[in-house]
Tab-separated table of C-alpha atoms and ligand atoms in Angstrom:
chain	number	residue	atom	x	y	z
A	698	UNK	CA	150.664	186.115	229.072
A	699	UNK	CA	148.589	183.593	230.998
A	700	UNK	CA	146.586	180.839	229.381
A	701	UNK	CA	144.195	178.068	230.324
A	702	UNK	CA	143.091	175.069	228.295
A	703	UNK	CA	140.200	172.978	229.557
A	704	UNK	CA	137.912	170.346	228.061
A	705	UNK	CA	134.260	170.192	229.135
A	706	UNK	CA	132.614	166.776	228.735
A	707	UNK	CA	128.925	166.572	227.856
A	708	UNK	CA	126.503	163.723	227.241
A	709	UNK	CA	122.911	164.531	226.342
A	710	UNK	CA	120.136	161.954	226.891
A	711	UNK	CA	118.464	163.080	223.640
A	712	UNK	CA	119.661	163.014	220.051
A	713	UNK	CA	119.374	166.811	219.914
A	714	UNK	CA	119.667	169.287	222.754
A	715	UNK	CA	120.786	172.778	223.713
A	716	UNK	CA	122.716	173.238	226.951
A	717	UNK	CA	123.679	176.556	228.533
A	718	UNK	CA	127.396	176.122	229.290
A	719	UNK	CA	127.972	179.731	230.430
A	720	UNK	CA	128.431	178.774	234.134
A	721	UNK	CA	131.065	176.176	233.164
A	722	UNK	CA	132.944	178.688	231.007
A	723	UNK	CA	132.787	181.222	233.877
A	724	UNK	CA	134.330	178.585	236.187
A	725	UNK	CA	137.188	178.183	233.694
A	726	UNK	CA	137.676	181.957	233.639
A	727	UNK	CA	137.793	182.112	237.471
A	728	UNK	CA	140.349	179.299	237.495
A	729	UNK	CA	142.531	181.083	234.913
A	730	UNK	CA	142.794	184.265	236.966
A	731	UNK	CA	142.785	186.242	233.705
A	732	UNK	CA	141.282	189.745	233.899
A	733	UNK	CA	141.804	191.030	230.334
A	734	UNK	CA	141.907	188.771	227.298
A	735	UNK	CA	139.957	186.463	225.021
A	736	UNK	CA	138.021	183.262	225.587
A	737	UNK	CA	137.528	180.751	222.769
A	738	UNK	CA	134.901	178.021	223.186
A	739	UNK	CA	134.570	175.398	220.452
A	740	UNK	CA	132.854	172.073	219.901
A	741	UNK	CA	135.424	169.316	219.315
A	742	UNK	CA	132.958	167.187	217.342
A	743	UNK	CA	131.541	167.755	213.850
A	744	UNK	CA	127.924	167.065	214.805
A	745	UNK	CA	127.843	169.583	217.687
A	746	UNK	CA	127.938	173.383	217.890
A	747	UNK	CA	128.852	176.166	220.237
A	748	UNK	CA	126.907	179.385	219.745
A	749	UNK	CA	125.732	182.482	221.585
A	750	UNK	CA	122.092	183.431	221.894
A	751	UNK	CA	119.220	183.959	224.328
A	752	UNK	CA	118.472	181.447	227.118
A	753	UNK	CA	114.776	181.275	226.252
A	754	UNK	CA	112.936	177.972	225.815
A	755	UNK	CA	110.575	179.291	223.111
A	756	UNK	CA	113.550	180.333	221.002
A	757	UNK	CA	115.214	176.944	221.495
A	758	UNK	CA	112.021	175.291	220.276
A	759	UNK	CA	112.087	177.607	217.248
A	760	UNK	CA	115.704	176.623	216.519
A	761	UNK	CA	114.736	172.946	216.655
A	762	UNK	CA	111.814	173.409	214.209
A	763	UNK	CA	113.894	175.605	211.874
A	764	UNK	CA	116.836	173.191	211.813
A	765	UNK	CA	114.543	170.210	211.167
A	766	UNK	CA	113.042	172.075	208.204
A	767	UNK	CA	116.489	172.842	206.790
A	768	UNK	CA	117.972	169.398	207.405
A	769	UNK	CA	115.374	166.824	208.512
A	770	UNK	CA	116.789	163.800	210.310
A	771	UNK	CA	114.484	161.376	208.482
A	772	UNK	CA	114.369	159.798	206.029
A	773	UNK	CA	118.111	159.185	206.365
A	774	UNK	CA	118.081	157.655	202.873
A	775	UNK	CA	117.934	161.217	201.443
A	776	UNK	CA	121.588	161.753	202.408
A	777	UNK	CA	124.669	160.296	200.758
A	778	UNK	CA	126.630	160.555	204.018
A	779	UNK	CA	124.249	157.951	205.354
A	780	UNK	CA	125.852	155.267	203.278
A	781	UNK	CA	127.601	154.408	206.513
A	782	UNK	CA	126.133	156.700	209.183
A	783	UNK	CA	122.735	158.140	210.110
A	784	UNK	CA	123.916	161.556	211.209
A	785	UNK	CA	124.168	163.598	208.003
A	786	UNK	CA	121.546	165.987	209.383
A	787	UNK	CA	123.744	166.489	212.458
A	788	UNK	CA	126.672	167.608	210.303
A	789	UNK	CA	124.433	170.045	208.397
A	790	UNK	CA	122.846	171.448	211.571
A	791	UNK	CA	126.279	171.938	213.107
A	792	UNK	CA	127.407	173.859	210.030
A	793	UNK	CA	124.489	176.289	210.358
A	794	UNK	CA	124.815	176.768	214.132
A	795	UNK	CA	128.601	177.167	214.069
A	796	UNK	CA	131.704	175.581	215.545
A	797	UNK	CA	132.884	178.192	218.051
A	798	UNK	CA	132.506	181.517	219.791
A	799	UNK	CA	135.034	184.050	221.035
A	800	UNK	CA	134.112	186.251	223.992
A	801	UNK	CA	136.095	189.244	225.234
A	802	UNK	CA	137.210	189.173	228.854
A	803	UNK	CA	137.055	192.549	230.601
A	804	UNK	CA	137.545	193.125	234.331
A	805	UNK	CA	137.703	189.365	234.896
A	806	UNK	CA	134.251	188.775	233.378
A	807	UNK	CA	132.843	187.468	230.093
A	808	UNK	CA	131.987	190.724	228.322
A	809	UNK	CA	128.539	189.813	226.959
A	810	UNK	CA	125.938	191.966	225.257
A	811	UNK	CA	122.399	191.961	226.696
A	812	UNK	CA	120.968	188.426	227.127
A	813	UNK	CA	123.975	186.727	225.548
A	814	UNK	CA	124.687	183.222	226.841
A	815	UNK	CA	126.917	180.437	225.507
A	816	UNK	CA	125.217	177.230	224.356
A	817	UNK	CA	126.309	173.772	223.389
A	818	UNK	CA	124.156	172.492	220.524
A	819	UNK	CA	124.015	168.710	220.228
A	820	UNK	CA	122.800	167.168	216.962
A	821	UNK	CA	123.859	163.536	217.377
A	822	UNK	CA	123.843	162.914	221.106
A	823	UNK	CA	123.551	160.049	223.605
A	824	UNK	CA	127.340	159.799	223.715
A	825	UNK	CA	130.157	161.673	225.392
A	826	UNK	CA	131.503	164.702	223.575
A	827	UNK	CA	133.923	167.490	224.383
A	828	UNK	CA	134.003	171.272	224.235
A	829	UNK	CA	137.351	173.055	224.310
A	830	UNK	CA	137.780	176.233	226.354
A	831	UNK	CA	140.957	178.227	225.685
A	832	UNK	CA	141.521	181.476	227.542
A	833	UNK	CA	144.470	183.788	226.944
A	834	UNK	CA	145.334	187.146	228.459
A	835	UNK	CA	146.741	188.889	231.492
B	1666	ZN	ZN1	128.764	161.458	210.253
């Protein structure tokens, strides 16, 4: 069995952002030389997500509005976590949007359904964070 472990570093200029990391994951897959297997992609930070959905700006706007309704950033005084930090909403948003995705690898490609793309969701940005890519197979 072959395997590859790689960390992707990201730093968003905004507090919250969605970044399509599919090309970076595809680069990892090329580097691994694996044709059949599984690819795990996970956020290594508890205020960031990795998820799969459509690369469509209207939808990303809808996610932002929906997440702010569920867990508004302000006022931070509404959260107990904010006794020492101001990112409670980031933890809650991450929980909804998920930690990781697993994608099948078939014929040396990420075996996506229609319109599926891999996104990094940042909920407490403006600092460097990591995503782990682990690929196993033959
Ligand atoms: Zn925190």
